[in-house]
Tab-separated table of C-alpha atoms in Angstrom:
chain	number	residue	atom	x	y	z
A	104	UNK	CA	113.516	20.605	-29.295
A	105	UNK	CA	113.991	19.325	-32.860
A	106	UNK	CA	117.339	18.736	-34.336
A	107	UNK	CA	118.234	21.983	-36.180
A	108	UNK	CA	118.859	20.163	-39.431
A	109	UNK	CA	115.239	18.926	-39.476
A	110	UNK	CA	113.716	22.460	-39.148
A	111	UNK	CA	112.022	24.356	-41.953
A	112	UNK	CA	114.322	27.370	-41.522
A	113	UNK	CA	117.348	25.156	-41.770
A	114	UNK	CA	116.072	23.518	-44.898
A	115	UNK	CA	115.457	26.984	-46.456
A	116	UNK	CA	118.937	28.114	-45.552
A	117	UNK	CA	120.449	24.930	-47.023
A	118	UNK	CA	118.490	25.612	-50.213
A	119	UNK	CA	119.690	29.204	-50.277
A	120	UNK	CA	123.309	28.014	-49.945
A	121	UNK	CA	122.722	25.679	-52.897
A	122	UNK	CA	121.165	28.349	-55.035
A	123	UNK	CA	123.857	30.908	-54.113
A	124	UNK	CA	126.524	28.473	-55.063
A	125	UNK	CA	124.843	28.015	-58.423
A	126	UNK	CA	124.693	31.676	-58.955
A	127	UNK	CA	128.270	32.369	-57.760
A	128	UNK	CA	129.505	29.660	-60.273
A	129	UNK	CA	127.984	31.709	-63.131
A	130	UNK	CA	129.494	35.050	-62.017
A	131	UNK	CA	132.167	36.964	-63.793
A	132	UNK	CA	135.490	35.627	-62.738
A	133	UNK	CA	136.571	39.210	-61.889
A	134	UNK	CA	133.981	39.615	-59.102
A	135	UNK	CA	133.480	36.040	-58.023
A	136	UNK	CA	136.381	36.122	-55.538
A	137	UNK	CA	135.060	39.241	-54.023
A	138	UNK	CA	131.283	39.071	-53.861
A	139	UNK	CA	130.847	35.374	-54.413
A	140	UNK	CA	133.127	34.288	-51.514
A	141	UNK	CA	131.323	36.577	-49.043
A	142	UNK	CA	127.884	35.443	-50.265
A	143	UNK	CA	128.778	31.880	-49.868
A	144	UNK	CA	130.447	32.261	-46.440
A	145	UNK	CA	127.463	34.397	-45.256
A	146	UNK	CA	125.016	31.698	-46.363
A	147	UNK	CA	127.085	29.066	-44.319
A	148	UNK	CA	126.942	31.336	-41.301
A	149	UNK	CA	123.089	31.317	-41.474
A	150	UNK	CA	123.203	27.604	-40.688
A	151	UNK	CA	125.452	28.156	-37.798
A	152	UNK	CA	123.193	30.848	-36.375
A	153	UNK	CA	120.189	28.538	-36.880
A	154	UNK	CA	122.006	25.890	-34.868
A	155	UNK	CA	123.052	28.139	-32.143
A	156	UNK	CA	119.450	29.640	-31.837
A	157	UNK	CA	118.016	26.129	-31.674
A	158	UNK	CA	120.089	25.026	-28.649
A	159	UNK	CA	120.140	28.402	-26.814
A	160	UNK	CA	117.674	29.248	-24.045
A	161	UNK	CA	117.844	32.967	-25.149
A	162	UNK	CA	117.446	32.706	-28.947
A	163	UNK	CA	117.187	36.575	-29.571
A	164	UNK	CA	120.970	37.281	-29.978
A	165	UNK	CA	121.203	34.443	-32.421
A	166	UNK	CA	118.279	35.325	-34.516
A	167	UNK	CA	119.490	39.015	-34.543
A	168	UNK	CA	122.839	37.732	-35.971
A	169	UNK	CA	120.861	35.648	-38.442
A	170	UNK	CA	118.877	38.654	-39.697
A	171	UNK	CA	122.076	40.687	-39.972
A	172	UNK	CA	123.709	37.969	-42.102
A	173	UNK	CA	120.623	37.824	-44.357
A	174	UNK	CA	120.849	41.589	-44.773
A	175	UNK	CA	124.510	41.096	-45.993
A	176	UNK	CA	123.345	38.586	-48.510
A	177	UNK	CA	120.619	40.750	-49.794
A	178	UNK	CA	122.847	43.838	-50.076
A	179	UNK	CA	125.608	41.873	-52.011
A	180	UNK	CA	123.049	40.086	-54.341
A	181	UNK	CA	121.345	43.408	-54.990
A	182	UNK	CA	124.666	45.108	-55.843
A	183	UNK	CA	125.544	42.279	-58.061
A	184	UNK	CA	122.265	42.575	-59.960
A	185	UNK	CA	122.412	46.280	-60.183
A	186	UNK	CA	126.005	46.163	-61.625
A	187	UNK	CA	124.931	43.264	-63.950
A	188	UNK	CA	127.284	40.718	-62.323
A	189	UNK	CA	124.218	38.434	-62.099
A	190	UNK	CA	121.037	38.359	-64.056
A	191	UNK	CA	117.826	39.654	-62.476
A	192	UNK	CA	116.370	36.071	-62.607
A	193	UNK	CA	119.252	34.807	-60.473
A	194	UNK	CA	118.654	37.612	-57.969
A	195	UNK	CA	115.046	36.787	-57.839
A	196	UNK	CA	115.769	33.075	-57.114
A	197	UNK	CA	117.869	34.171	-54.102
A	198	UNK	CA	115.486	36.699	-52.877
A	199	UNK	CA	112.660	34.331	-52.993
A	200	UNK	CA	114.425	32.144	-50.437
């Protein structure tokens, strides 16, 4: 079993956290505490679920939680794009990851 921080999925989650941080920094200050905080916290949770799945014998519940958290990130970033809180290019960078 590889250390979770050396896996490709962890590297992608880490990159997503960095990109999300950059996007949130550029959000309107009125929505940043609401949407931005949840997006960043959820990205952090991804890393925790990756770690939990890596060490668990039954990975399914952790992967299910990971997928649920990804859905939250997608929902919030899509809402921010649709309401013009973030530009479409920023949304595209996040969705790509």
